[in-house]
mmCIF file of C-alpha atoms in Angstrom:
data_model
loop_
_atom_site.group_PDB
_atom_site.id
_atom_site.type_symbol
_atom_site.label_atom_id
_atom_site.label_comp_id
_atom_site.label_asym_id
_atom_site.label_seq_id
_atom_site.Cartn_x
_atom_site.Cartn_y
_atom_site.Cartn_z
ATOM 1 C CA ALA A 1 -43.994 68.727 61.164
ATOM 2 C CA THR A 2 -46.080 66.176 62.905
ATOM 3 C CA SER A 3 -42.958 64.367 64.248
ATOM 4 C CA GLN A 4 -41.007 67.748 65.426
ATOM 5 C CA ARG A 5 -44.129 68.298 67.321
ATOM 6 C CA GLN A 6 -43.897 65.138 68.836
ATOM 7 C CA LEU A 7 -40.490 65.220 69.900
ATOM 8 C CA MET A 8 -40.985 68.477 71.600
ATOM 9 C CA ALA A 9 -43.582 67.502 73.478
ATOM 10 C CA MET A 10 -41.885 64.454 74.854
ATOM 11 C CA GLY A 11 -39.446 66.792 76.231
ATOM 12 C CA PRO A 12 -35.482 66.451 76.397
ATOM 13 C CA SER A 13 -33.592 63.128 76.656
ATOM 14 C CA PRO A 14 -32.237 61.528 80.046
ATOM 15 C CA GLY A 15 -28.627 61.784 78.377
ATOM 16 C CA LEU A 16 -29.137 65.377 77.740
ATOM 17 C CA ARG A 17 -30.567 66.234 81.427
ATOM 18 C CA ARG A 18 -27.682 64.273 82.907
ATOM 19 C CA ARG A 19 -25.416 66.916 80.645
ATOM 20 C CA TRP A 20 -26.998 69.856 81.909
ATOM 21 C CA LEU A 21 -27.016 68.860 85.401
ATOM 22 C CA LEU A 22 -23.384 68.249 85.168
ATOM 23 C CA ALA A 23 -22.690 71.816 83.539
ATOM 24 C CA ALA A 24 -24.884 73.360 86.533
ATOM 25 C CA THR A 25 -22.858 71.572 89.033
ATOM 26 C CA ILE A 26 -19.682 72.355 87.635
ATOM 27 C CA VAL A 27 -20.772 76.002 87.749
ATOM 28 C CA ALA A 28 -22.005 76.051 91.304
ATOM 29 C CA LEU A 29 -18.748 74.387 92.417
ATOM 30 C CA LEU A 30 -16.544 77.432 90.950
ATOM 31 C CA ALA A 31 -18.618 80.301 91.943
ATOM 32 C CA LEU A 32 -17.864 78.966 95.686
ATOM 33 C CA PRO A 33 -15.016 80.063 96.331
ATOM 34 C CA CYS A 34 -15.468 83.684 95.311
ATOM 35 C CA ARG A 35 -18.192 83.820 97.889
ATOM 36 C CA LEU A 36 -16.230 82.337 100.281
ATOM 37 C CA ASN A 37 -13.808 85.255 99.667
ATOM 38 C CA THR A 38 -16.257 87.732 99.654
ATOM 39 C CA ALA A 39 -17.711 86.542 102.735
ATOM 40 C CA LEU A 40 -13.877 86.336 104.600
ATOM 41 C CA VAL A 41 -13.575 89.805 103.516
ATOM 42 C CA VAL A 42 -16.877 91.111 104.724
ATOM 43 C CA ALA A 43 -16.090 89.584 108.151
ATOM 44 C CA GLU A 44 -12.225 90.952 108.677
ATOM 45 C CA SER A 45 -13.416 94.264 107.523
ATOM 46 C CA ALA A 46 -16.733 94.260 110.196
ATOM 47 C CA GLU A 47 -14.098 92.924 113.266
ATOM 48 C CA THR A 48 -11.461 95.879 112.015
ATOM 49 C CA GLU A 49 -14.530 97.967 112.375
ATOM 50 C CA GLN A 50 -15.603 96.666 115.615
ATOM 51 C CA ALA A 51 -11.994 96.770 117.353
ATOM 52 C CA ALA A 52 -11.774 100.628 115.985
ATOM 53 C CA SER A 53 -15.229 100.991 117.324
ATOM 54 C CA GLN A 54 -13.635 100.033 120.931
ATOM 55 C CA VAL A 55 -11.032 102.526 120.973
ATOM 56 C CA GLN A 56 -12.279 105.154 122.398
ATOM 57 C CA PRO A 57 -11.734 108.996 121.277
ATOM 58 C CA GLY A 58 -8.414 110.351 122.559
ATOM 59 C CA ALA A 59 -7.358 106.601 124.157
ATOM 60 C CA LEU A 60 -4.265 106.886 121.894
ATOM 61 C CA GLU A 61 -3.312 110.561 122.481
ATOM 62 C CA GLN A 62 -3.413 109.669 126.075
ATOM 63 C CA ILE A 63 -1.490 106.475 125.774
ATOM 64 C CA LEU A 64 1.190 108.209 123.585
ATOM 65 C CA GLY A 65 1.456 111.236 126.105
ATOM 66 C CA SER A 66 2.192 108.357 128.889
ATOM 67 C CA VAL A 67 4.698 107.133 126.904
ATOM 68 C CA GLU A 68 6.510 110.503 126.200
ATOM 69 C CA THR A 69 6.009 111.296 129.956
ATOM 70 C CA SER A 70 8.035 108.176 130.395
ATOM 71 C CA LEU A 71 10.559 108.643 128.051
ATOM 72 C CA GLN A 72 11.664 111.982 128.979
ATOM 73 C CA PRO A 73 14.174 111.372 131.968
ATOM 74 C CA LEU A 74 15.920 108.925 129.363
ATOM 75 C CA ARG A 75 16.059 111.933 126.870
ATOM 76 C CA GLU A 76 17.486 114.193 129.320
ATOM 77 C CA GLU A 77 20.206 111.648 130.124
ATOM 78 C CA VAL A 78 21.191 111.230 126.387
ATOM 79 C CA ALA A 79 20.823 114.572 126.179
ATOM 80 C CA SER A 80 23.776 114.940 128.751
ATOM 81 C CA GLY A 81 25.823 112.965 127.349
ATOM 82 C CA HIS A 82 25.184 109.567 128.983
ATOM 83 C CA ILE A 83 24.511 106.701 127.774
ATOM 84 C CA VAL A 84 21.498 104.878 129.649
ATOM 85 C CA PRO A 85 22.320 101.472 131.231
ATOM 86 C CA LYS A 86 20.196 98.553 129.429
ATOM 87 C CA PHE A 87 18.327 100.392 127.241
ATOM 88 C CA GLY A 88 16.929 97.656 125.008
ATOM 89 C CA GLU A 89 15.412 95.877 127.822
ATOM 90 C CA LYS A 90 13.525 99.438 129.331
ATOM 91 C CA ALA A 91 12.532 100.243 125.437
ATOM 92 C CA ASP A 92 10.852 96.499 125.440
ATOM 93 C CA GLY A 93 9.374 97.218 128.963
ATOM 94 C CA VAL A 94 7.720 100.734 127.890
ATOM 95 C CA LEU A 95 6.651 99.409 124.551
ATOM 96 C CA SER A 96 4.674 96.114 126.227
ATOM 97 C CA ASP A 97 2.942 98.532 128.284
ATOM 98 C CA ALA A 98 1.969 100.833 125.984
ATOM 99 C CA VAL A 99 0.613 98.113 123.626
ATOM 100 C CA LYS A 100 -1.287 96.508 126.120
ATOM 101 C CA GLN A 101 -2.941 99.479 127.075
ATOM 102 C CA ALA A 102 -3.631 100.486 123.487
ATOM 103 C CA GLY A 103 -5.547 97.005 123.430
ATOM 104 C CA SER A 104 -7.319 96.450 120.090
ATOM 105 C CA ALA A 105 -5.414 99.125 118.319
ATOM 106 C CA GLY A 106 -1.423 98.094 119.611
ATOM 107 C CA LYS A 107 -0.257 97.510 116.456
ATOM 108 C CA GLU A 108 -0.286 100.654 115.566
ATOM 109 C CA VAL A 109 0.656 101.966 118.995
ATOM 110 C CA GLU A 110 3.685 99.465 118.698
ATOM 111 C CA LYS A 111 5.094 101.258 115.372
ATOM 112 C CA VAL A 112 4.860 104.903 116.650
ATOM 113 C CA VAL A 113 6.192 103.917 120.458
ATOM 114 C CA ASP A 114 8.936 101.851 118.572
ATOM 115 C CA ALA A 115 10.054 104.830 116.364
ATOM 116 C CA MET A 116 10.629 107.208 119.636
ATOM 117 C CA LEU A 117 12.305 104.784 120.907
ATOM 118 C CA GLN A 118 14.692 104.014 117.914
ATOM 119 C CA SER A 119 15.407 107.848 117.591
ATOM 120 C CA LEU A 120 17.021 107.610 121.280
ATOM 121 C CA PHE A 121 18.807 104.046 120.137
ATOM 122 C CA LEU A 122 20.624 106.050 117.558
ATOM 123 C CA GLN A 123 21.741 108.883 119.749
ATOM 124 C CA GLN A 124 23.241 106.708 122.062
ATOM 125 C CA LEU A 125 25.307 104.912 119.278
ATOM 126 C CA VAL A 126 26.489 108.183 118.295
ATOM 127 C CA LEU A 127 27.593 108.879 121.945
ATOM 128 C CA LEU A 128 28.761 104.955 122.471
ATOM 129 C CA ARG A 129 31.061 105.508 119.064
ATOM 130 C CA GLN A 130 32.411 108.653 120.377
ATOM 131 C CA GLN A 131 33.481 107.204 123.402
ATOM 132 C CA THR A 132 34.637 104.155 122.100
ATOM 133 C CA ALA A 133 37.168 106.415 119.585
ATOM 134 C CA VAL A 134 38.693 108.384 122.199
ATOM 135 C CA LYS A 135 39.389 105.342 124.821
ATOM 136 C CA PHE A 136 41.254 103.092 121.576
ATOM 137 C CA GLY A 137 42.709 106.328 119.835
ATOM 138 C CA LYS A 138 45.690 106.627 121.762
ATOM 139 C CA ALA A 139 46.768 102.766 121.711
ATOM 140 C CA SER A 140 49.947 101.776 121.071
ATOM 141 C CA ARG A 141 48.988 98.657 118.739
ATOM 142 C CA PRO A 142 46.505 99.796 116.262
ATOM 143 C CA VAL A 143 45.744 96.388 114.651
ATOM 144 C CA GLU A 144 44.621 95.050 117.910
ATOM 145 C CA ALA A 145 43.235 98.234 119.228
ATOM 146 C CA VAL A 146 40.525 98.562 116.263
ATOM 147 C CA SER A 147 39.618 94.937 117.052
ATOM 148 C CA GLN A 148 39.002 95.495 120.438
ATOM 149 C CA ALA A 149 37.174 98.703 120.268
ATOM 150 C CA ASP A 150 35.210 96.575 117.746
ATOM 151 C CA GLN A 151 33.740 93.938 120.272
ATOM 152 C CA LEU A 152 32.868 96.697 123.191
ATOM 153 C CA PHE A 153 31.064 98.434 120.694
ATOM 154 C CA VAL A 154 28.899 95.659 119.729
ATOM 155 C CA THR A 155 28.581 94.317 123.493
ATOM 156 C CA GLN A 156 27.310 97.643 124.021
ATOM 157 C CA ALA A 157 25.443 98.303 121.328
ATOM 158 C CA GLU A 158 23.465 94.913 121.921
ATOM 159 C CA GLU A 159 22.402 96.237 125.305
ATOM 160 C CA LEU A 160 20.720 99.173 123.810
ATOM 161 C CA LYS A 161 18.986 97.275 121.241
ATOM 162 C CA ARG A 162 15.470 96.681 121.955
ATOM 163 C CA PRO A 163 14.892 92.431 121.922
ATOM 164 C CA GLY A 164 13.030 91.313 118.990
ATOM 165 C CA SER A 165 13.411 94.796 117.076
ATOM 166 C CA THR A 166 14.875 95.093 113.514
ATOM 167 C CA TRP A 167 16.900 97.953 115.175
ATOM 168 C CA SER A 168 21.007 98.077 113.472
ATOM 169 C CA TYR A 169 24.011 99.474 114.712
ATOM 170 C CA ASP A 170 26.008 98.479 111.787
ATOM 171 C CA VAL A 171 26.446 102.175 110.199
ATOM 172 C CA ASP A 172 28.145 103.022 113.717
ATOM 173 C CA ARG A 173 30.511 100.292 113.769
ATOM 174 C CA TYR A 174 31.959 100.692 110.135
ATOM 175 C CA ALA A 175 32.190 104.227 111.323
ATOM 176 C CA LEU A 176 33.936 103.627 114.417
ATOM 177 C CA ARG A 177 36.085 101.509 112.527
ATOM 178 C CA ALA A 178 36.941 103.842 109.914
ATOM 179 C CA VAL A 179 37.808 106.554 112.428
ATOM 180 C CA LEU A 180 40.285 104.380 114.101
ATOM 181 C CA GLU A 181 41.776 103.084 111.042
ATOM 182 C CA GLY A 182 41.931 106.752 109.852
ATOM 183 C CA ALA A 183 43.455 108.443 113.102
ATOM 184 C CA PHE A 184 45.905 105.220 113.030
ATOM 185 C CA ARG A 185 47.481 106.055 110.066
ATOM 186 C CA ARG A 186 47.560 109.613 110.482
ATOM 187 C CA GLU A 187 49.363 108.835 113.436
ATOM 188 C CA ALA A 188 51.673 106.587 111.709
ATOM 189 C CA ALA A 189 52.629 109.038 109.051
ATOM 190 C CA TYR A 190 53.349 111.400 111.314
ATOM 191 C CA ALA A 191 55.615 109.382 113.209
ATOM 192 C CA ASP A 192 57.429 108.459 110.123
ATOM 193 C CA GLU A 193 57.730 112.468 109.214
ATOM 194 C CA HIS A 194 58.980 113.024 112.733
ATOM 195 C CA ARG A 195 61.996 110.114 112.204
ATOM 196 C CA THR A 196 63.092 111.416 108.911
ATOM 197 C CA ALA A 197 63.266 114.856 110.401
ATOM 198 C CA ALA A 198 65.115 113.432 113.126
ATOM 199 C CA ARG A 199 67.446 111.605 111.344
ATOM 200 C CA SER A 200 67.807 114.721 109.159
ATOM 201 C CA GLN A 201 68.702 116.716 111.908
ATOM 202 C CA GLN A 202 71.274 114.426 112.770
ATOM 203 C CA SER A 203 72.623 114.372 109.747
ATOM 204 C CA THR A 204 73.212 118.023 110.047
ATOM 205 C CA VAL A 205 74.711 118.088 113.365
ATOM 206 C CA GLU A 206 77.118 115.077 112.038
ATOM 207 C CA ILE A 207 78.054 117.559 109.295
ATOM 208 C CA ILE A 208 78.769 120.603 111.272
ATOM 209 C CA SER A 209 80.579 118.698 114.163
ATOM 210 C CA ARG A 210 82.864 117.174 111.444
ATOM 211 C CA LEU A 211 83.083 120.295 110.101
ATOM 212 C CA GLN A 212 84.395 121.814 113.327
ATOM 213 C CA GLY A 213 86.960 119.224 113.527
ATOM 214 C CA GLN A 214 88.307 120.247 110.665
ATOM 215 C CA MET A 215 88.778 123.912 111.623
ATOM 216 C CA GLU A 216 90.248 122.972 114.927
ATOM 217 C CA ASN A 217 93.168 120.440 112.923
ATOM 218 C CA LEU A 218 93.223 123.614 110.638
ATOM 219 C CA GLN A 219 93.956 125.930 113.484
ATOM 220 C CA MET A 220 96.396 123.384 115.457
ATOM 221 C CA ARG A 221 98.643 123.104 112.353
ATOM 222 C CA LEU A 222 98.790 126.335 112.132
ATOM 223 C CA GLN A 223 99.433 127.130 115.558
ATOM 224 C CA HIS A 224 102.345 124.240 115.001
ATOM 225 C CA MET A 225 103.560 125.989 112.088
ATOM 226 C CA ARG A 226 103.889 129.117 113.744
ATOM 227 C CA ALA A 227 105.673 127.563 116.694
ATOM 228 C CA GLY A 228 107.849 126.226 114.651
ATOM 229 C CA GLN A 229 109.250 129.885 113.289
ATOM 230 C CA PRO A 230 109.721 131.823 116.269
ATOM 231 C CA TRP A 231 111.670 134.684 114.361
ATOM 232 C CA PHE A 232 110.875 138.294 113.656
ATOM 233 C CA LEU A 233 112.225 141.060 112.169
ATOM 234 C CA SER A 234 112.695 144.443 113.805
ATOM 235 C CA SER A 235 113.978 147.777 112.537
ATOM 236 C CA SER A 236 114.099 151.261 113.752
ATOM 237 C CA TYR A 237 115.003 154.647 112.424
ATOM 238 C CA ARG A 238 115.114 158.121 114.009
ATOM 239 C CA ILE A 239 115.020 161.179 111.593
ATOM 240 C CA PRO A 240 117.799 163.402 111.800
ATOM 241 C CA GLY A 241 117.435 166.766 113.441
ATOM 242 C CA THR A 242 113.839 165.686 114.729
ATOM 243 C CA PRO A 243 112.766 163.413 118.014
ATOM 244 C CA ILE A 244 110.519 161.189 115.862
ATOM 245 C CA THR A 245 111.896 157.821 115.665
ATOM 246 C CA MET A 246 110.266 154.616 113.088
ATOM 247 C CA ILE A 247 110.486 151.407 114.506
ATOM 248 C CA GLY A 248 108.936 148.275 112.268
ATOM 249 C CA ARG A 249 108.683 144.719 113.023
ATOM 250 C CA PHE A 250 107.376 141.756 111.272
ATOM 251 C CA GLN A 251 106.457 138.700 113.313
ATOM 252 C CA GLN A 252 104.133 135.354 112.788
ATOM 253 C CA GLY A 253 102.874 137.112 110.095
ATOM 254 C CA ARG A 254 101.706 140.764 111.183
ATOM 255 C CA ALA A 255 103.722 143.281 110.403
ATOM 256 C CA SER A 256 103.590 146.550 112.744
ATOM 257 C CA ILE A 257 104.992 150.150 112.415
ATOM 258 C CA GLU A 258 105.297 151.969 115.453
ATOM 259 C CA LEU A 259 106.019 156.658 115.686
ATOM 260 C CA ASN A 260 107.493 157.344 118.816
ATOM 261 C CA LEU A 261 108.135 161.251 119.393
ATOM 262 C CA ALA A 262 111.081 161.276 122.152
ATOM 263 C CA ALA A 263 111.585 163.584 125.013
ATOM 264 C CA ASP A 264 114.364 166.056 124.641
ATOM 265 C CA ARG A 265 117.663 164.945 126.301
ATOM 266 C CA ASP A 266 118.619 168.906 127.459
ATOM 267 C CA PRO A 267 118.873 168.075 131.075
ATOM 268 C CA VAL A 268 118.963 171.983 131.293
ATOM 269 C CA THR A 269 115.334 171.925 129.729
ATOM 270 C CA ALA A 270 114.303 168.788 131.326
ATOM 271 C CA GLU A 271 114.946 170.220 134.767
ATOM 272 C CA ALA A 272 113.034 173.136 134.195
ATOM 273 C CA GLY A 273 109.773 174.278 135.956
ATOM 274 C CA PHE A 274 106.460 173.360 134.944
ATOM 275 C CA VAL A 275 105.532 176.620 132.630
ATOM 276 C CA ARG A 276 108.915 176.472 130.525
ATOM 277 C CA GLY A 277 109.653 172.795 130.720
ATOM 278 C CA VAL A 278 106.595 171.809 128.881
ATOM 279 C CA GLY A 279 107.282 172.042 125.498
ATOM 280 C CA PRO A 280 106.880 169.929 122.178
ATOM 281 C CA ALA A 281 110.599 168.906 122.483
ATOM 282 C CA ASN A 282 109.739 167.312 126.181
ATOM 283 C CA LEU A 283 106.690 165.350 125.396
ATOM 284 C CA GLY A 284 106.793 161.722 124.469
ATOM 285 C CA VAL A 285 104.375 160.818 122.005
ATOM 286 C CA SER A 286 103.586 156.915 120.587
ATOM 287 C CA ALA A 287 101.879 155.619 117.502
ATOM 288 C CA ASN A 288 101.659 152.351 116.846
ATOM 289 C CA PHE A 289 100.025 150.907 113.189
ATOM 290 C CA GLY A 290 99.260 147.036 112.401
ATOM 291 C CA PHE A 291 98.798 145.238 109.362
#
């Protein structure tokens, strides 16, 4: 017990002290980055609060209102169906002016104004796609027309795009190609159907012409046959005691029967007056029946 009291009175040994000092140093070094990060976060929060405090109340609304006023003529031009020339450069100028006026709140203003400008960009892409489709929709060479339309669309769309932005025109570009290719396929199918109908009509005309030729040849043969047989049969018979005479004929495949009522040949009666001369015996009547 006496020796333990003596050791406690003497204190820790020099080696033990060095170990304690090394451990304390390591702990302090490990805690230093946490303190630095905390200090940086506090500093950034302070700078943000200071920047926000520098923006006057209503300044953002005033800046956005000014942007809205500058974009109104462009909106009216797009609404009338026209594309704004060099819209990308104009949009970049509008955005730059708004960011400068916003000062420390430029990032927030940039997002809002960029969305407003992108809306006009997308509306003009629709107009550009429609105009390009109308321009190349009736081309005689579909493959070349699609390629030329794509190049023209990309060139004009690049002028509409704001430099340095993430705006994209790929959707409208591929939609334009799909519209043109679909139109050319429909026209090709229609042309094939038209050619098929024309060939069918031509075949029908040829068949009708052939039939007409055959009918004409047959008619000519019949005429030659009739011309080679000029003979005909004819016979007449007068019924005794009556003025009726029957005549029968057969010529070129046609038969006919003729009935005649002859006038009286008595000269006394024939030369009588109108009242006494007109009677059944002095009237001539003829009837012809053919089959």
